[in-house]
Tab-separated table of C-alpha atoms in Angstrom:
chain	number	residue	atom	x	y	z
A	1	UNK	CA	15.641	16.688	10.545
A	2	UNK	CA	15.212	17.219	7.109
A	3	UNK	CA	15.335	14.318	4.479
A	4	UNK	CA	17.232	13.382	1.479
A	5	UNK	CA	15.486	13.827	-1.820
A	6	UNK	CA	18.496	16.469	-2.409
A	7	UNK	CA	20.954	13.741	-1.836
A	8	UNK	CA	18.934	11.731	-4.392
A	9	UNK	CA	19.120	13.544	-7.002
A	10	UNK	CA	22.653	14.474	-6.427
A	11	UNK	CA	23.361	10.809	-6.707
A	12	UNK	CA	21.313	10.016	-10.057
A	13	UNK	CA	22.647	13.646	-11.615
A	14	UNK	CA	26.387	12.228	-10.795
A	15	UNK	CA	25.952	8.934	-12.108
A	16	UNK	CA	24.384	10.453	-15.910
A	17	UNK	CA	27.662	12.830	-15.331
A	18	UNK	CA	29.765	9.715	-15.605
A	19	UNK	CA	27.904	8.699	-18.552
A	20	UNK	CA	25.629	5.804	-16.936
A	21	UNK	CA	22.758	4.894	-15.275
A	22	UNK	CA	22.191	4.630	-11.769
A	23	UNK	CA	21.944	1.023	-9.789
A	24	UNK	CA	19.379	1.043	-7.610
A	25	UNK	CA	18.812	-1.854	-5.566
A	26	UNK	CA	15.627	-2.951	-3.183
A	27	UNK	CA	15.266	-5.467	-0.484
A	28	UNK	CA	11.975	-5.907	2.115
A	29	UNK	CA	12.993	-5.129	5.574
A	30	UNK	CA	13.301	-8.155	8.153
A	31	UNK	CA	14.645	-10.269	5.357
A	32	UNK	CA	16.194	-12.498	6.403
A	33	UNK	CA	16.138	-11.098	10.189
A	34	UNK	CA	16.228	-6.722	10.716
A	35	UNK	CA	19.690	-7.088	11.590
A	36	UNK	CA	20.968	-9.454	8.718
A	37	UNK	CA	18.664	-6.620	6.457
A	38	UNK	CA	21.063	-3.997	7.204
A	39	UNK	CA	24.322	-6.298	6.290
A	40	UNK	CA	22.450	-7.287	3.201
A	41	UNK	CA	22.079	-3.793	2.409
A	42	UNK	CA	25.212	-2.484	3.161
A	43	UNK	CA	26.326	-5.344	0.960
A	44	UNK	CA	24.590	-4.119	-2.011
A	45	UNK	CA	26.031	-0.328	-1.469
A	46	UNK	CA	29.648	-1.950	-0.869
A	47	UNK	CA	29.219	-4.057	-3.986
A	48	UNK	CA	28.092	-1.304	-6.179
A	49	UNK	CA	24.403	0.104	-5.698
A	50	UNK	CA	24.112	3.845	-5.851
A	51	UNK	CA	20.719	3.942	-4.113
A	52	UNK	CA	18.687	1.316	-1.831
A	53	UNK	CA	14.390	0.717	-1.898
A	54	UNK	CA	13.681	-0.708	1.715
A	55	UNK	CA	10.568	-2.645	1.321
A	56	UNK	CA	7.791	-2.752	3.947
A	57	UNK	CA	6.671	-6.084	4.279
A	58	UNK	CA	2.986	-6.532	3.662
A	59	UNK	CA	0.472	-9.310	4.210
A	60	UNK	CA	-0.859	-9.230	0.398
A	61	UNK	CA	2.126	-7.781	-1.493
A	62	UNK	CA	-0.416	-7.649	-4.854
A	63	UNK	CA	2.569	-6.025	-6.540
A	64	UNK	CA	5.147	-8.391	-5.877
A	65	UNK	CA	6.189	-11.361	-7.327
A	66	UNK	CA	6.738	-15.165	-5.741
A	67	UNK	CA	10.254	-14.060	-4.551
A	68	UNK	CA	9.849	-10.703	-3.003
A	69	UNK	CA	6.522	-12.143	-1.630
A	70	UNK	CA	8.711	-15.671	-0.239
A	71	UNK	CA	10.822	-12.501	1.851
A	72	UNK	CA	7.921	-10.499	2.838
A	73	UNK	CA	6.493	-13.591	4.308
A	74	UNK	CA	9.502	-14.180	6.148
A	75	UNK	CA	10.006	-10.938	7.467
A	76	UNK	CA	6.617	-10.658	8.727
A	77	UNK	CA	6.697	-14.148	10.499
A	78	UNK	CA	10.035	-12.730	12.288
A	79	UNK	CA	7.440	-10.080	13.431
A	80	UNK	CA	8.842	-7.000	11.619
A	81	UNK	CA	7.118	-3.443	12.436
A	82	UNK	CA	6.551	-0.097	10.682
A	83	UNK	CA	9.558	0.724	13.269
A	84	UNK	CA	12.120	-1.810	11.936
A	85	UNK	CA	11.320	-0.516	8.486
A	86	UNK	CA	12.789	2.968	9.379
A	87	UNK	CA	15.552	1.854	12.081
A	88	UNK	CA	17.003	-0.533	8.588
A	89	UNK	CA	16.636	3.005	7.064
A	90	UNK	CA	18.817	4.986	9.331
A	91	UNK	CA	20.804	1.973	9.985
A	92	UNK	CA	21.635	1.293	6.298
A	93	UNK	CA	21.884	5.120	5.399
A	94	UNK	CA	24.311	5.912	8.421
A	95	UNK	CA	26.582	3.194	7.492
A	96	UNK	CA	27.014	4.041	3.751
A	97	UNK	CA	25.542	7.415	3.414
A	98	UNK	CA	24.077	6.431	0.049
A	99	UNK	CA	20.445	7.685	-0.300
A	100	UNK	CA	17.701	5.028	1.141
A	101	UNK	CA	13.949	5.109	0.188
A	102	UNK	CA	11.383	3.275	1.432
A	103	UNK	CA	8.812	1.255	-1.285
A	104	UNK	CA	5.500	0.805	0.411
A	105	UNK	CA	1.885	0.302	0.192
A	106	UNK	CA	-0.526	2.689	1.263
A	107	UNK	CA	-2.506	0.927	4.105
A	108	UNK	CA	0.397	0.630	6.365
A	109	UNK	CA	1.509	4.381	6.179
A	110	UNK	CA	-1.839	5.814	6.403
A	111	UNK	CA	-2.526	3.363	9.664
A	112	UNK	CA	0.750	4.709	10.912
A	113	UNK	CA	-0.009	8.143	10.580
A	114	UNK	CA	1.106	10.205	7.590
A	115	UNK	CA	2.609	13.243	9.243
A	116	UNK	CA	4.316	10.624	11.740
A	117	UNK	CA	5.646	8.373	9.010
A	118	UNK	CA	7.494	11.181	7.106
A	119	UNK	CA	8.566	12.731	9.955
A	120	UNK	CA	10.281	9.320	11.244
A	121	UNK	CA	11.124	8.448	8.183
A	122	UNK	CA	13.057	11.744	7.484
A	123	UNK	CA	14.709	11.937	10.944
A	124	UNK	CA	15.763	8.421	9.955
A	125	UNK	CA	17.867	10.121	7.263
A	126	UNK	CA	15.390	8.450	4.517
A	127	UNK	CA	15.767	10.155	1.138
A	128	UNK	CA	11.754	9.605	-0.425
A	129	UNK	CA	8.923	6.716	-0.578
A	130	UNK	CA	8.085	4.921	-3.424
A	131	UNK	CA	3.907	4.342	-2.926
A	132	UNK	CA	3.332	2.459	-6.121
A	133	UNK	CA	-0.634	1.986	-4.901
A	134	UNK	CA	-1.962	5.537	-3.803
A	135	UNK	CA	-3.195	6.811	-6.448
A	136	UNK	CA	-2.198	11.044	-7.500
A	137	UNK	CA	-5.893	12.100	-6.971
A	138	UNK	CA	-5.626	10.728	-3.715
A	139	UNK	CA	-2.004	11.712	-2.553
A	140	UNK	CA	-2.495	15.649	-1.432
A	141	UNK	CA	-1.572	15.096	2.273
A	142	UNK	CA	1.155	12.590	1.938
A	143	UNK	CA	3.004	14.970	-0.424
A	144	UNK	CA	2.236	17.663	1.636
A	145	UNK	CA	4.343	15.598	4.814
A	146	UNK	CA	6.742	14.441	2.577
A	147	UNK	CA	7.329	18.040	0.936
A	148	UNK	CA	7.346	19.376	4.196
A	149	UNK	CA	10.039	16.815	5.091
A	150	UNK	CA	12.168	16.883	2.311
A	151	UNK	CA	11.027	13.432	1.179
A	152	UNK	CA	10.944	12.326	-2.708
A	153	UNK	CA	7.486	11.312	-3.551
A	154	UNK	CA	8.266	8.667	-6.052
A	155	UNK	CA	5.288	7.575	-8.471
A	156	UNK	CA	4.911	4.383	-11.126
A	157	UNK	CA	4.033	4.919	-14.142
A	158	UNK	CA	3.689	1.436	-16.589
A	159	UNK	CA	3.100	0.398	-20.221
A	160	UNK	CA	-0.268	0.971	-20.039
A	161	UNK	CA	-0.096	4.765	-18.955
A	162	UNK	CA	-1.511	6.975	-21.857
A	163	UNK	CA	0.049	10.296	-22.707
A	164	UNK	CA	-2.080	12.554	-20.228
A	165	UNK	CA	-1.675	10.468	-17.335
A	166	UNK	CA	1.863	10.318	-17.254
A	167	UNK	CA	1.766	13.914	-17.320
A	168	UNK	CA	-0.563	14.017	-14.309
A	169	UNK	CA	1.168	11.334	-12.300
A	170	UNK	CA	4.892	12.870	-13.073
A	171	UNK	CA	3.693	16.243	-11.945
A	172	UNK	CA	3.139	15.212	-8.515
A	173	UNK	CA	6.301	13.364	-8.065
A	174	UNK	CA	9.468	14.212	-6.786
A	175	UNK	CA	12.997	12.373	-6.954
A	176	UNK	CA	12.403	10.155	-9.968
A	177	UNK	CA	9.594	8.367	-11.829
A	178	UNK	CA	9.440	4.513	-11.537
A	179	UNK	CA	8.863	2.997	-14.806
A	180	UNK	CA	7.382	-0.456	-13.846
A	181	UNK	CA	8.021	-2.724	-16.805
A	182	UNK	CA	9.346	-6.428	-17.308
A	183	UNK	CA	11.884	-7.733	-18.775
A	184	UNK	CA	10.119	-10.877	-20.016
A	185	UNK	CA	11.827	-14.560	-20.066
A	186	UNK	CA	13.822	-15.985	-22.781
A	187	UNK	CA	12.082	-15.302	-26.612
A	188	UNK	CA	9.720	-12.240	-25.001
A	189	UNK	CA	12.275	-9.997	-23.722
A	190	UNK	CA	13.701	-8.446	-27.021
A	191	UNK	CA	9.724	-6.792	-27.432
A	192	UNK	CA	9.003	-6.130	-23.466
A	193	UNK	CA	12.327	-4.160	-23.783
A	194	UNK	CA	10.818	-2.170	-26.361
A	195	UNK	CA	7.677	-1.447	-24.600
A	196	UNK	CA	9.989	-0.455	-21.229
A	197	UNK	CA	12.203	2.181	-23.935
A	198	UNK	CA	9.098	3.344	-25.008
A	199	UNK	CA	7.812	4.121	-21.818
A	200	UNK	CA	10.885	5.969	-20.767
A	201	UNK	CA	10.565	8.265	-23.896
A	202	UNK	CA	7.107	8.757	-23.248
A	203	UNK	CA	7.468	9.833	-19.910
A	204	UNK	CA	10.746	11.727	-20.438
A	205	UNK	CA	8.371	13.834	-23.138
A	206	UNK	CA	6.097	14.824	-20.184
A	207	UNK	CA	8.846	15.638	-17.438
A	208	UNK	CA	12.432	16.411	-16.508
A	209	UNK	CA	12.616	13.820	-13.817
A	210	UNK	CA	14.814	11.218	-13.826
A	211	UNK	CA	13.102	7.495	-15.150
A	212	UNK	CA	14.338	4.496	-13.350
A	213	UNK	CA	13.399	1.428	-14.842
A	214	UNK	CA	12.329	-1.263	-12.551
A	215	UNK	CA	10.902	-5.033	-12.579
A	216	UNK	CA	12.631	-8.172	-13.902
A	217	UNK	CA	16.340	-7.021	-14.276
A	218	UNK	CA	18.691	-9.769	-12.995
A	219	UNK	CA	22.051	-9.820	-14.787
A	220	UNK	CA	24.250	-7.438	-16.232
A	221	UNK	CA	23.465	-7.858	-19.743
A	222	UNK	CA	19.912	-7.058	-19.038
A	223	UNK	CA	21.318	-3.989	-16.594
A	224	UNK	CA	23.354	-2.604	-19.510
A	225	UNK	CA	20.525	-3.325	-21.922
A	226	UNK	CA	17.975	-1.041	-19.797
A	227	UNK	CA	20.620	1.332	-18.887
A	228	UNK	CA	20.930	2.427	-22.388
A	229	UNK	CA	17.758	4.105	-21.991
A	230	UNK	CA	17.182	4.881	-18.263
A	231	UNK	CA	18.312	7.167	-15.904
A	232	UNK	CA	18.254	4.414	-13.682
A	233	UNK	CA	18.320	0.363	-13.602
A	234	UNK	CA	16.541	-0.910	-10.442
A	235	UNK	CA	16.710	-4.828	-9.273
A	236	UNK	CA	15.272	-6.304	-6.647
A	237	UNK	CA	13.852	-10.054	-7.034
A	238	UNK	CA	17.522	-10.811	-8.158
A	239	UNK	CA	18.847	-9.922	-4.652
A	240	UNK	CA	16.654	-11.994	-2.746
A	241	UNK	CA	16.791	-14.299	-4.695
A	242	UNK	CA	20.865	-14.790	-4.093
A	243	UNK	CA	19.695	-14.394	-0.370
A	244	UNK	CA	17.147	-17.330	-0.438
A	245	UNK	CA	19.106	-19.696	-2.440
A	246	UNK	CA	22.423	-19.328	-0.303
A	247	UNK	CA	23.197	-22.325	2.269
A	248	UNK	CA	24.062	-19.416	4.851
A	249	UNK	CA	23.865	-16.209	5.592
A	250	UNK	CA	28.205	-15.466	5.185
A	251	UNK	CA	27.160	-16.719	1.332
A	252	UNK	CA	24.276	-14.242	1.251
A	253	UNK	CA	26.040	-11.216	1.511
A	254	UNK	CA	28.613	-12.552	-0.367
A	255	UNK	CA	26.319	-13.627	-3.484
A	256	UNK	CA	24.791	-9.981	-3.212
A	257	UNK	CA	27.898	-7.500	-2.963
A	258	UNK	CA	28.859	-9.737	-6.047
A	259	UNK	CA	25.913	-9.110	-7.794
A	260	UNK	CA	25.938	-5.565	-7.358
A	261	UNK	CA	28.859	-5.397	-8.604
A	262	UNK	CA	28.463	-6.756	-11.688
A	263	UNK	CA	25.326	-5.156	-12.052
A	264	UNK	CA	27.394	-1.912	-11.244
A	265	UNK	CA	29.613	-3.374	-14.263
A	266	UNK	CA	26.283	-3.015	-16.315
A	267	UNK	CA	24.929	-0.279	-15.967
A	268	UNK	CA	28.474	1.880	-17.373
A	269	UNK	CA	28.760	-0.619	-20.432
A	270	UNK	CA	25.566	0.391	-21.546
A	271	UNK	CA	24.645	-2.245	-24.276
């Protein structure tokens, strides 16, 4: 069974036909449980997101901040596997048909088996992966599965990318590029937004693929503040965090279709 990257890009080409960006949201698998996962994600799609990152829960998430690493640690102490990872894929993408990527580290999908992993991940209706550690020198056969597939290979590029390496890293990617840049706290945010804007432009000047913009958006002023850039406004603490603070899980889902939807809100205003 062939994959989604065409439903992907369908999605993110439809939403800069409406004159926005699209929401993408991202939540670790197993969080809280594999079955309250896929109700959390459906939630998000219901309340507005466009396109969901599953996370793989690892055991030193280097990437990841105190929140997404608080759910990764839960996940994995509920005993999550490689194979709950892709059943919350086809789970989540069967319900809402929206397109569903998984965000991963390299380790567990080259321990898995990198022809086996796109293959499952694929049949599992999955629309790319998002790899933000393998580096493009050293990503030949996994773009060769996931090509083979018809799996997005999405890269990240970040402040700190010069000129010719965005060019390198955006020519091996499929889908979209991840811009990885954060939005700073209060006082810091008006110049970290710069830097994430001039990443985009950068990177827009070296490719035609989309650029999602991802780390550290929470509300929907921020949303509409990054949207006015990107193709695409990804969140992800901000949902587990609404998740770990609620008293249950009925209030979880609540909290995060909620969010989503203002988020949703955000990303058309376009500050």
């Amino acid at each position: 069974m062939a994959g989604n990257l065409e439903l992907l890009s369908d999605v993110i080409a439809r939403a800069k036909a409406e004159n926005r960006a699209a929401l993408v949201g991202y939540l670790p698998a197993g969080f809280p449980t594999v079955d309250d996962g896929v109700r959390a994600v459906t939630a998000m799609i219901e309340g507005g997101c466009d396109i969901v990152e599953i996370g793989l829960p690892h055991s030193d998430p280097v990437l990841d901040g105190p929140v997404i690493q608080t759910a990764d640690d839960i996940a994995l102490r509920g005993g999550v596997r490689i194979t709950d990872v892709i059943d919350t894929v086809r789970r989540a993408h069967k319900a809402s048909g929206a397109p569903i990527l998984c965000m991963t580290y390299w380790n567990p999908v080259d321990r898995y088996g990198t022809e086996r992993f796109a293959a499952d991940l694929a049949a599992a209706g999955g629309a790319g992966c998002i790899l933000p550690d393998l580096p493009v020198e050293e990503s030949e056969v996994w773009r060769k599965a996931a090509e083979q597939h018809g799996l997005a290979t999405v890269f990240v590029v970040a402040p700190s990318s010069r000129d010719e390496r965005l060019a390198k890293i955006t020519a091996a990617g499929s889908g979209f590029v991840y811009a990885a840049s954060l939005m700073g706290v209060t006082g810091t945010r008006e110049s970290v937004g710069r830097e994430a804007e001039d990443l985009v432009r950068r990177t827009r000047a070296v490719t035609d693929l989309p650029v999602c913009v991802g780390l550290g958006v929470s509300n929907a002023r921020q949303a509409a503040e990054v949207a006015r850039f990107a193709d695409g406004v990804i969140v992800g603490s901000a949902f587990v965090k609404r998740l770990l603070d609620a008293p249950d899980l009925e209030s979880g889902l609540a909290a995060v279709r909620t969010l989503a939807g203002e988020l949703a809100e955000g990303v058309r205003k376009r500050a």
